[in-house]
Coordinates of C-alpha atoms in Angstrom, one line a residue:
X26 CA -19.3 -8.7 -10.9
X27 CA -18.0 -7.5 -14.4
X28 CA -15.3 -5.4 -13.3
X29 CA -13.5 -3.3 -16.5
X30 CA -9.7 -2.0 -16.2
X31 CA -8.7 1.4 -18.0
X32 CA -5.2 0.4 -18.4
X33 CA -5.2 -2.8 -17.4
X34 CA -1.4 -3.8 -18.4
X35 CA -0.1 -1.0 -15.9
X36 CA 2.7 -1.9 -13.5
X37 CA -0.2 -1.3 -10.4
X38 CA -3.6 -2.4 -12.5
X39 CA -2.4 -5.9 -13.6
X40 CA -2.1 -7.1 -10.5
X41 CA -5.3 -6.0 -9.3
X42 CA -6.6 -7.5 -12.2
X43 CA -5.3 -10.5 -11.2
X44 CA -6.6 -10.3 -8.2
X45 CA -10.4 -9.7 -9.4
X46 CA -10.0 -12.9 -11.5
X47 CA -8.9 -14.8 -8.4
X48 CA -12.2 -13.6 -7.0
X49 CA -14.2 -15.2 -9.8
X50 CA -15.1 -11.4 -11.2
X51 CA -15.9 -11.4 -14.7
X52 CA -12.5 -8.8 -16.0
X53 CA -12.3 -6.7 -19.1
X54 CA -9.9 -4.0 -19.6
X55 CA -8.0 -1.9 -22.4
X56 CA -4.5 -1.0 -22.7
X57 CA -2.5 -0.1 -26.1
X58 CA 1.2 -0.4 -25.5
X59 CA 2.4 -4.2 -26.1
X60 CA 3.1 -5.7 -22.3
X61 CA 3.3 -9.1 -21.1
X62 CA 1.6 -8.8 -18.7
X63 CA -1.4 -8.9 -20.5
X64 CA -0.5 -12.0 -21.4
X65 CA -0.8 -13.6 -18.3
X66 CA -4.2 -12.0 -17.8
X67 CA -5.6 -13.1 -20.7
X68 CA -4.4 -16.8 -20.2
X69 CA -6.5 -16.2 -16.5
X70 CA -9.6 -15.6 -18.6
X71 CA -9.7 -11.8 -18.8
X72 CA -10.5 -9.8 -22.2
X73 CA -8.5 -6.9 -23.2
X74 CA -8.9 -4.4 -25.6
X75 CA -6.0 -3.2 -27.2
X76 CA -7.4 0.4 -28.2
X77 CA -9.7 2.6 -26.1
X78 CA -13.8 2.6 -27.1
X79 CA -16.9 3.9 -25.5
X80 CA -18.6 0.1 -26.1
X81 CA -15.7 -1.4 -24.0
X82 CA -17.8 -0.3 -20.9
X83 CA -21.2 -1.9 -21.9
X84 CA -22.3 -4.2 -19.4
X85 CA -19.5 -3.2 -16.6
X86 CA -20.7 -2.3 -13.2
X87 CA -17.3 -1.1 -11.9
X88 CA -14.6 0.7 -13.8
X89 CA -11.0 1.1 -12.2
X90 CA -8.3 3.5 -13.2
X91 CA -5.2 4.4 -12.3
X92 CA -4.5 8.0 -10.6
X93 CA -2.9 8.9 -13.9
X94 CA -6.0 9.2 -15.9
X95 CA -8.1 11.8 -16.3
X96 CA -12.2 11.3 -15.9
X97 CA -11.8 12.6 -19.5
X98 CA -10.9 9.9 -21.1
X99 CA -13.0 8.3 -23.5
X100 CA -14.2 5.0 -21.2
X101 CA -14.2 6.8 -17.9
X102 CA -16.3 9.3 -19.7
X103 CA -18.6 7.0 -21.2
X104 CA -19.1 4.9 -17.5
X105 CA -19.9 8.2 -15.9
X106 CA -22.6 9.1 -18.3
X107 CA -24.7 5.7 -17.6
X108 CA -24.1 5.8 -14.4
X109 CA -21.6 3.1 -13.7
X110 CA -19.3 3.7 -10.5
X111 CA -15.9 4.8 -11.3
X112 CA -13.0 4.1 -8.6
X113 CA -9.6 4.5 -8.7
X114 CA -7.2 1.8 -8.2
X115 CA -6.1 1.9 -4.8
X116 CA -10.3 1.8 -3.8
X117 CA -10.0 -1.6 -6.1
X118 CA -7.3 -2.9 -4.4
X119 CA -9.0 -2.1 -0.9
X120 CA -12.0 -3.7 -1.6
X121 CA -10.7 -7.1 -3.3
X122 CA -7.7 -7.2 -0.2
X123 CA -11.3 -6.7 2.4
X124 CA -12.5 -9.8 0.6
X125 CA -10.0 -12.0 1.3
X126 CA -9.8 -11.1 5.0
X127 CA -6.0 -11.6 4.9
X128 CA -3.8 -9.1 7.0
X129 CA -2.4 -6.7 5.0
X130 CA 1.2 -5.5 5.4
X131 CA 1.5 -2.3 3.4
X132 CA 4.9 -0.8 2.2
X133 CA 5.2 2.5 2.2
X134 CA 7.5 5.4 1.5
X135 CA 9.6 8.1 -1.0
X136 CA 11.2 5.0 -2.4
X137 CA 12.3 1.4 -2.1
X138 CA 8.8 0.2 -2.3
X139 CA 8.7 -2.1 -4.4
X140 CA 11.9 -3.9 -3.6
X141 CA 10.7 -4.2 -0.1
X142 CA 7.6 -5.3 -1.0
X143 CA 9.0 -8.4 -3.2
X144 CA 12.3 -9.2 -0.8
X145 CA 9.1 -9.2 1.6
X146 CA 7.0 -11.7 0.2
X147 CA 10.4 -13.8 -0.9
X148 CA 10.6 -14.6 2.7
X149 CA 6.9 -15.1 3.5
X150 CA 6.7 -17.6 0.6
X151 CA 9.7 -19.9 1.8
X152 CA 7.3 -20.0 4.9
X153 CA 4.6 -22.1 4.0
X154 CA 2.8 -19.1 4.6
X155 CA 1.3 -19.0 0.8
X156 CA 0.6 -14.8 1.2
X157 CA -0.5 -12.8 -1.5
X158 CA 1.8 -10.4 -3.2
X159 CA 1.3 -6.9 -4.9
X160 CA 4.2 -5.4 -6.7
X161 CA 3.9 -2.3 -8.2
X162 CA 6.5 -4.1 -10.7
X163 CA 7.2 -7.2 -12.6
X164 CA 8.8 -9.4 -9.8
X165 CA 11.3 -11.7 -12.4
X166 CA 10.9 -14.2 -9.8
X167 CA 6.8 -14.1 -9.6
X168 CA 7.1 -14.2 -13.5
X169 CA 4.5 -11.2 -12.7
X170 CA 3.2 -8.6 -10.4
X171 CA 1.4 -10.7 -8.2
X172 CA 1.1 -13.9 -6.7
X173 CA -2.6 -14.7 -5.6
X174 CA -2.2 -16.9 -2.2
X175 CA -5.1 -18.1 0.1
X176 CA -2.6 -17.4 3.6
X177 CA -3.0 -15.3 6.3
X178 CA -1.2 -12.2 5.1
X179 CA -0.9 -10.1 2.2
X180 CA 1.9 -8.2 1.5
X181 CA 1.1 -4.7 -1.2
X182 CA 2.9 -2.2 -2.1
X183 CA 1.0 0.9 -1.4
X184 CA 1.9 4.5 -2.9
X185 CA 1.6 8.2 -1.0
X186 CA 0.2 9.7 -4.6
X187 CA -2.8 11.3 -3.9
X188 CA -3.1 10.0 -0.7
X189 CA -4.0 6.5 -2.3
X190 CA -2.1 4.4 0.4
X191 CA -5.0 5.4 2.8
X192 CA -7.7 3.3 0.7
X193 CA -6.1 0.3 1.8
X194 CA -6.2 -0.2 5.9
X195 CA -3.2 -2.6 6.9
X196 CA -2.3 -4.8 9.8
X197 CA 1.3 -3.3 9.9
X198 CA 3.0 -1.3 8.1
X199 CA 6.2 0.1 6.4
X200 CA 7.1 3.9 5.9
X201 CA 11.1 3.4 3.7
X202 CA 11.6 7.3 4.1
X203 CA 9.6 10.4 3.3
X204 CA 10.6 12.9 0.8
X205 CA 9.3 16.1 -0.7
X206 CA 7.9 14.8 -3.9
X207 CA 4.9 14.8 -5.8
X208 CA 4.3 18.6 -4.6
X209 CA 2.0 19.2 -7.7
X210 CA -0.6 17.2 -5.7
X211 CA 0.6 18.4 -1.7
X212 CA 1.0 21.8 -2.1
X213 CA 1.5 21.8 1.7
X214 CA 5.2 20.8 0.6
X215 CA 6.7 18.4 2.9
X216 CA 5.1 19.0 6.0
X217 CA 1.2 17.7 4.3
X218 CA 3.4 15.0 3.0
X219 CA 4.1 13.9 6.6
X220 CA 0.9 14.6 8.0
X221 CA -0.6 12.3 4.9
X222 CA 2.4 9.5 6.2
X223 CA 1.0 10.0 10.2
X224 CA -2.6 9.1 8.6
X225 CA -1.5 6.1 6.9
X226 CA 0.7 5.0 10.2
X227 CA -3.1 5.5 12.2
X228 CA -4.8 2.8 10.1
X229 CA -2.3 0.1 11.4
X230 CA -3.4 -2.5 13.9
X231 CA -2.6 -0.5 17.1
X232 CA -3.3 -3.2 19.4
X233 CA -1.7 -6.8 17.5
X234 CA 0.1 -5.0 14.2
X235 CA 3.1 -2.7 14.3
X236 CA 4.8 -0.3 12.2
X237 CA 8.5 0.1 11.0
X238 CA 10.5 2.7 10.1
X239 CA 13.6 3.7 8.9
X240 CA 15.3 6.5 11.1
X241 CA 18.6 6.9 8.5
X242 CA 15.6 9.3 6.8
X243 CA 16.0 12.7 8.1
X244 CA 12.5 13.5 7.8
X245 CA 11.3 10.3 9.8
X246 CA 13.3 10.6 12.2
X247 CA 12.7 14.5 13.1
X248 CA 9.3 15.5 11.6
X249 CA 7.4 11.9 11.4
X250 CA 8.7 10.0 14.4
X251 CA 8.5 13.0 17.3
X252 CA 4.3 13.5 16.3
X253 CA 3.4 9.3 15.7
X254 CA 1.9 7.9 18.8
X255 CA 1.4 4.2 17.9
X256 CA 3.7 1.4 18.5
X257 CA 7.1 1.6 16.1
X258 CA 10.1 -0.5 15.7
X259 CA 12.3 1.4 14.3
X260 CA 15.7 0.1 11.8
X261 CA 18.9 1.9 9.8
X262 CA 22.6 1.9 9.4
X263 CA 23.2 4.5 11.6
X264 CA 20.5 4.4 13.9
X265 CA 17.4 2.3 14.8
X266 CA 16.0 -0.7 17.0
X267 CA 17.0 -2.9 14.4
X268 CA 20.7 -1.9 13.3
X269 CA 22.9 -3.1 10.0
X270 CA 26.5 -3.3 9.4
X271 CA 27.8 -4.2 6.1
X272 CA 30.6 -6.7 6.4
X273 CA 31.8 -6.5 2.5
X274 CA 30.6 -6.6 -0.8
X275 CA 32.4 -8.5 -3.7
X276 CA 32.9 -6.2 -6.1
X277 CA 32.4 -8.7 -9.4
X278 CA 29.3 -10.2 -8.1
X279 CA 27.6 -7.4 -6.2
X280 CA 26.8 -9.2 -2.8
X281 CA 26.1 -7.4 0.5
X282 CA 26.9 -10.0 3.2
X283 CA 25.7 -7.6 6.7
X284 CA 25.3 -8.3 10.3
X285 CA 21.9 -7.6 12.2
X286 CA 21.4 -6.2 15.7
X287 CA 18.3 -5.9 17.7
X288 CA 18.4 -3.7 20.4
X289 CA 22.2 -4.1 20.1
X290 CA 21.7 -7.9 20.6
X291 CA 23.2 -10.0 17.3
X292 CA 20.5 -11.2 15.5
X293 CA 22.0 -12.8 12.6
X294 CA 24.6 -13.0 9.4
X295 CA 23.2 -12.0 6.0
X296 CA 23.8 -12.4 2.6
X297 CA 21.9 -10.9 -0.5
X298 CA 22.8 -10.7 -4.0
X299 CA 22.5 -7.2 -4.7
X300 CA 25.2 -4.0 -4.2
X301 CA 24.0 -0.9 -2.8
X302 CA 23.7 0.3 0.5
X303 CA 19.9 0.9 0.1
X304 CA 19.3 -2.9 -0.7
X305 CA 20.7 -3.3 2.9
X306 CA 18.2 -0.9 4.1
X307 CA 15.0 -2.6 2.3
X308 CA 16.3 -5.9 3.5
X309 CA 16.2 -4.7 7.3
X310 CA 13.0 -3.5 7.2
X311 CA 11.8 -7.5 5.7
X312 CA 13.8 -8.5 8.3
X313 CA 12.1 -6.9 11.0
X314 CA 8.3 -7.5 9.9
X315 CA 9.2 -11.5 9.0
X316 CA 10.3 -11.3 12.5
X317 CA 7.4 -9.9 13.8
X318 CA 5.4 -12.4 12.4
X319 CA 7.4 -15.0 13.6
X320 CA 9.3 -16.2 11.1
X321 CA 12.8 -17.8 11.9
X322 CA 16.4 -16.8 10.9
X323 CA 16.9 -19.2 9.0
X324 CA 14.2 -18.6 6.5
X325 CA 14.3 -15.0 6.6
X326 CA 18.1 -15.7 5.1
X327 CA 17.0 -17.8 2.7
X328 CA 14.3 -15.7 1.3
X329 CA 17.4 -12.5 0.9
X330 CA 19.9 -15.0 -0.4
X331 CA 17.7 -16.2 -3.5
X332 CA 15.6 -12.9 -3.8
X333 CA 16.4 -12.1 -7.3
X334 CA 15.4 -8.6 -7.9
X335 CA 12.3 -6.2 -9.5
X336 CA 12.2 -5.4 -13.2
X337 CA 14.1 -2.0 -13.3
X338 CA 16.0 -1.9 -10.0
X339 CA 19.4 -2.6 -10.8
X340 CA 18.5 -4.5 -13.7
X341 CA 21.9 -5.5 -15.8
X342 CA 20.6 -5.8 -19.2
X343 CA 24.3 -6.3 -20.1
X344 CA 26.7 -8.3 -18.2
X345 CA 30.1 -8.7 -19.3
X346 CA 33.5 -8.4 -17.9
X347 CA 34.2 -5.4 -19.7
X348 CA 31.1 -3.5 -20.8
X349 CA 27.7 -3.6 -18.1
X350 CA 24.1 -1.8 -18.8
X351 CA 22.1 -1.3 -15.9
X352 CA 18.6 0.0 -15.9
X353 CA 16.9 1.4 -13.0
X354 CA 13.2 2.8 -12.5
X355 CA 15.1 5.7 -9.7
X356 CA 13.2 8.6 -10.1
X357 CA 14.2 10.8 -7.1
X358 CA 17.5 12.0 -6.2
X359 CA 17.9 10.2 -3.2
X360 CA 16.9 7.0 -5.1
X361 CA 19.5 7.6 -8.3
X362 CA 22.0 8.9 -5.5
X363 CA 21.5 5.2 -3.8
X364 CA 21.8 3.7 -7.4
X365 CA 24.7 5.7 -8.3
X366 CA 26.8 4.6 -5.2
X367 CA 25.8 1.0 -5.8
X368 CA 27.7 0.9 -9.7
X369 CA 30.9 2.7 -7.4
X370 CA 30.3 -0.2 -5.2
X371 CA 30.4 -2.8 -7.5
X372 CA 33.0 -1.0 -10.2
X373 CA 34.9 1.4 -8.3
X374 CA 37.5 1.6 -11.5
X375 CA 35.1 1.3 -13.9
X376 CA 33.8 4.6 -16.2
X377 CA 30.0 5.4 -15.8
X378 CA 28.1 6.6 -18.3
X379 CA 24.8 7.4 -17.0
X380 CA 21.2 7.9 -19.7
X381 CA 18.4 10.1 -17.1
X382 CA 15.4 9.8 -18.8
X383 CA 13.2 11.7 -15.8
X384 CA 9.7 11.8 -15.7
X385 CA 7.2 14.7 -14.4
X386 CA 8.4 18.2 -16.2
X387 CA 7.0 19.5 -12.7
X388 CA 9.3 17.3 -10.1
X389 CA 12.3 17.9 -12.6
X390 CA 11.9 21.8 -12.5
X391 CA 11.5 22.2 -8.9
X392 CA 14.4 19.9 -8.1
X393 CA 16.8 20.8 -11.1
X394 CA 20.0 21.4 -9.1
X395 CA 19.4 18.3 -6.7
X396 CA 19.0 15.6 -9.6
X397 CA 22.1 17.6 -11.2
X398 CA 23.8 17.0 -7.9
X399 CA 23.9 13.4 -8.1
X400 CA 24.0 13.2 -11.5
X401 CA 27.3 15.1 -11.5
X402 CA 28.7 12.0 -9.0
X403 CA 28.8 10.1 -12.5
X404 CA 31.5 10.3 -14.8
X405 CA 29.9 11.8 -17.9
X406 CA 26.3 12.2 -18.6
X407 CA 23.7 12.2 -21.6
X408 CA 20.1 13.4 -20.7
X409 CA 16.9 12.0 -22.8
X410 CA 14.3 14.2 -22.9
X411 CA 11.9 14.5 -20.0
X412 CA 8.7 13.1 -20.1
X413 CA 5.5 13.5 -19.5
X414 CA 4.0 12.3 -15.8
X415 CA 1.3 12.6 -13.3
X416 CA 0.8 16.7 -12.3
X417 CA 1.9 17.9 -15.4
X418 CA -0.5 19.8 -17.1
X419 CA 0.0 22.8 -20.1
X420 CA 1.4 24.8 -17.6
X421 CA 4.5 22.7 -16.7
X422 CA 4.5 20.7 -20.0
X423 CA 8.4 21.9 -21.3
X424 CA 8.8 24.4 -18.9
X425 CA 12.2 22.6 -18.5
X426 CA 14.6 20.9 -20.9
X427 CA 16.8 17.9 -21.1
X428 CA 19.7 20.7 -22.0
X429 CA 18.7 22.8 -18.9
X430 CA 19.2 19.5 -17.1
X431 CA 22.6 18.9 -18.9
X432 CA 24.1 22.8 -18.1
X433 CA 23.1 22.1 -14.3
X434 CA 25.2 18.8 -14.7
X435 CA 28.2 20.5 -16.2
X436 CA 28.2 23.9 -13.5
X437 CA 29.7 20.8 -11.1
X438 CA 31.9 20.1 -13.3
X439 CA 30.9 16.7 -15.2
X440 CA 30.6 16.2 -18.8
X441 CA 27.3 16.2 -19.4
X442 CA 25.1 17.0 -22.9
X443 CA 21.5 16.2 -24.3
X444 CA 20.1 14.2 -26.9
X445 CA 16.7 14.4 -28.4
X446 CA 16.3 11.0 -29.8
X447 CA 17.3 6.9 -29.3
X448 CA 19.9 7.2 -32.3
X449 CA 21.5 10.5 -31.7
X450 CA 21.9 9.5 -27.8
X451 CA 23.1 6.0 -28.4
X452 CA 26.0 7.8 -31.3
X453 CA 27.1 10.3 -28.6
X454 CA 27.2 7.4 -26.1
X455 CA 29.3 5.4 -28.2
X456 CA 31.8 8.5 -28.9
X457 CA 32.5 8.8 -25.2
X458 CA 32.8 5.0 -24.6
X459 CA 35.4 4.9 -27.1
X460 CA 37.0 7.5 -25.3
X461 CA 37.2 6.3 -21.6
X462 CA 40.4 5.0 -20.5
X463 CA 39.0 2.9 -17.7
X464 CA 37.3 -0.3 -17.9
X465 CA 34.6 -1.5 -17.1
X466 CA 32.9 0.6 -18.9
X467 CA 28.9 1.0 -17.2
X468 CA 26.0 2.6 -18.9
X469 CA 23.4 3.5 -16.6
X470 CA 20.1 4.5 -18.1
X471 CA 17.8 5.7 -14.8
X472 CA 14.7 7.1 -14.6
X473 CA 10.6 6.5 -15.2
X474 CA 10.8 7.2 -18.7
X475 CA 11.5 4.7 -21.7
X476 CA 15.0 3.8 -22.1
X477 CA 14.4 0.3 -23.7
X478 CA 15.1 2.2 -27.6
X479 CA 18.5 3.4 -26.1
X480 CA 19.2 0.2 -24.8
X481 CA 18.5 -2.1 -27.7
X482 CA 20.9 -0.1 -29.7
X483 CA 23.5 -0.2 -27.5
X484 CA 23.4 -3.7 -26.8

């Protein structure tokens, strides 16, 4: 089947891609901004366009998007007026993932998904177990988003947008924590949200898979937990079947070493090179489906020891003993919250500078004085301006600033200001760098928008 890909570079559409071309489908697809990953694809035989055109199309018989683009566009459009069935990609991914008749192990949640997803498949792989892999991220250690394995299991990392995570039935399951987010699309609020989490906990494998979830989330453990009826292991910090206590971190290097229980019986000493608190919390729920599957101790601490990260989650572009960048992809307060006490963590004396660059005009307005909240745990801020994202539309386009973002910062009493472009945010940075009396001194650009011109300059 010729199968075409209307932005095919995208952090979730080139590993699909990939996976059609380890199917033997014939791929095409179109993407403008410069991305390695389209590299890759095209050294696996796929064409891509690098600017959007009706003829793209001709001769497709299946055209995949992402949730983020309109039927508008110019390709979409064009399929849709010959007659050529248009899916979305989480329908692709369902489909290709039914083909392989692997079990699929979906992670879920408000956040941590794709960091769970790859510390997932780090283990599985040290197996012998050769599972596929979808990463809604490039996975430094995949050199990619995916890795295409001919196993019994495939591990993907499946999002709550638009109820996509339900296109792709799983064996077991992982729910990280539920949140109120992406209310442009469940206008419900938060209890839809958990209703559209109980549907995707249904499709699990009642009778050989399982699910887990993590009860140090308020809303699993009082709105999702008391109405899900299926089997459940449960894991946290403070509460859960499987429990976590973290033994020390050192500070230079960032490593969590943490003890495991099960059902208050020690499971096992680990050791992962990553700070944060919420690394601990990803790793327990890897822990706890590797040991569902059977996989020993010893190779589920070996796959945490050498897991080496995802692109954008706690990424140190700069790592020195005086000066650090970090980027991460947090987008939600609890996630940037989670980030935030990681850099204390690691640099408890240091100064932190943090760069938000949010994403969604719509999730920024309606949560204004929570992302302030964590923002003001930093100690000075500069905020990029907000970008465009999925639900915004030219009612919410701009209906909040970077500076209204910045005076909600500052009413908690942090230094915080705005700046509208790369070089007038990277002067400003450099001002109150020069100022700080503490060292290290961390710049932490956050957020789904584009920090990479702020970065490069500051580097």
């Amino acid at each position: 089947m010729k199968i075409h890909f209307v932005g095919i570079g995208g952090e979730g559409m080139s590993g699909l891609a990939k996976l059609a071309l380890s199917q033997r489908h014939e791929v095409t697809g179109s993407d403008i901004a410069p991305k390695q990953s389209l590299k890759e694809l095209e050294t696996l035989g796929a064409r891509i366009f690098r600017e959007h055109k009706p003829e793209h199309i001709h001769g497709a018989q299946l055209v995949v998007r992402s949730s983020g683009i309109p039927l508008t566009h110019i390709e979409l459009a064009t399929a849709l007026e010959f007659g050529v069935e248009v899916i979305k990609r989480s329908q692709c991914l369902g489909r290709l993932l039914g083909n392989t008749k692997q079990k699929i192990i979906r992670i879920a949640g408000s956040y941590g998904k794709s960091t769970t997803t790859a510390m997932l498949g780090s283990i599985l792989s040290m197996t012998g177990l050769d599972p596929t892999i979808i990463v809604g991220a490039n996975v430094p250690s995949f050199a990619s988003h995916a890795i295409i394995g001919k196993g019994s299991y495939a591990v993907v990392e499946a999002c709550e947008f638009d109820r996509s995570f339900l296109d792709i039935p799983g064996f077991a399951s992982v729910i990280t924590g539920i949140e109120p987010d992406h209310l442009d699309y469940y206008h419900g609020g938060l209890p839809e949200i958990v209703q559209a989490f109980i549907c995707f906990a249904d499709q699990s494998d009642k009778q050989d898979g399982i699910l887990i979830a993590c009860t140090d989330n308020r809303n699993v453990r009082e709105l999702f937990l008391p109405i899900y009826t299926g089997p459940v292991q449960t894991y946290g910090l403070v509460s859960g079947d499987w429990r976590a206590e973290i033994l020390e971190t050192t500070a230079h290097h960032g490593w969590n070493d943490f003890v495991v229980t099960h059902h208050g019986i020690l499971f096992g000493t680990f050791r992962m090179p990553l700070p944060g608190i919420h690394y601990v919390q990803n790793a327990l729920a890897a822990i706890a489906i590797a040991n569902y599957l059977g996989v020993n101790r010893e190779v589920i601490s070996d796959g945490l020891r050498y897991y080496k990260g995802v692109s954008r989650r706690y990424e140190k572009i700069v790592d020195r003993d005086d000066f650090n960048i970090i980027d991460d992809y947090g987008h939600t307060p609890i996630e940037i919250k989670a980030v935030i006490g990681a850099v204390r963590e690691e640099f408890p004396k240091g100064f932190l500078l943090c760069i938000p660059c949010l994403r969604q005009f719509h999730r920024t307005k309606h949560l204004l004085k929570e992302f302030a909240g964590v923002f003001a745990l930093t100690d000075a801020c500069i905020v990029a301006p907000i970008v465009s994202g999925l639900g915004d539309d030219s009612s919410t386009l701009n209906f909040v600033t970077s500076e209204n973002l910045a005076s909600e910062i500052r009413s908690y009493g942090t230094d915080a200001t705005s700046g509208s472009t790369d070089k007038e945010i990277v002067v400003k940075a450099t001002e109150i760098l020069s100022k700080a009396g503490r060292t290290p001194k961390i710049v932490l650009t956050i957020g789904s928008g584009v920090s990479s011109g702020v970065i490069a300059l500051l580097k």
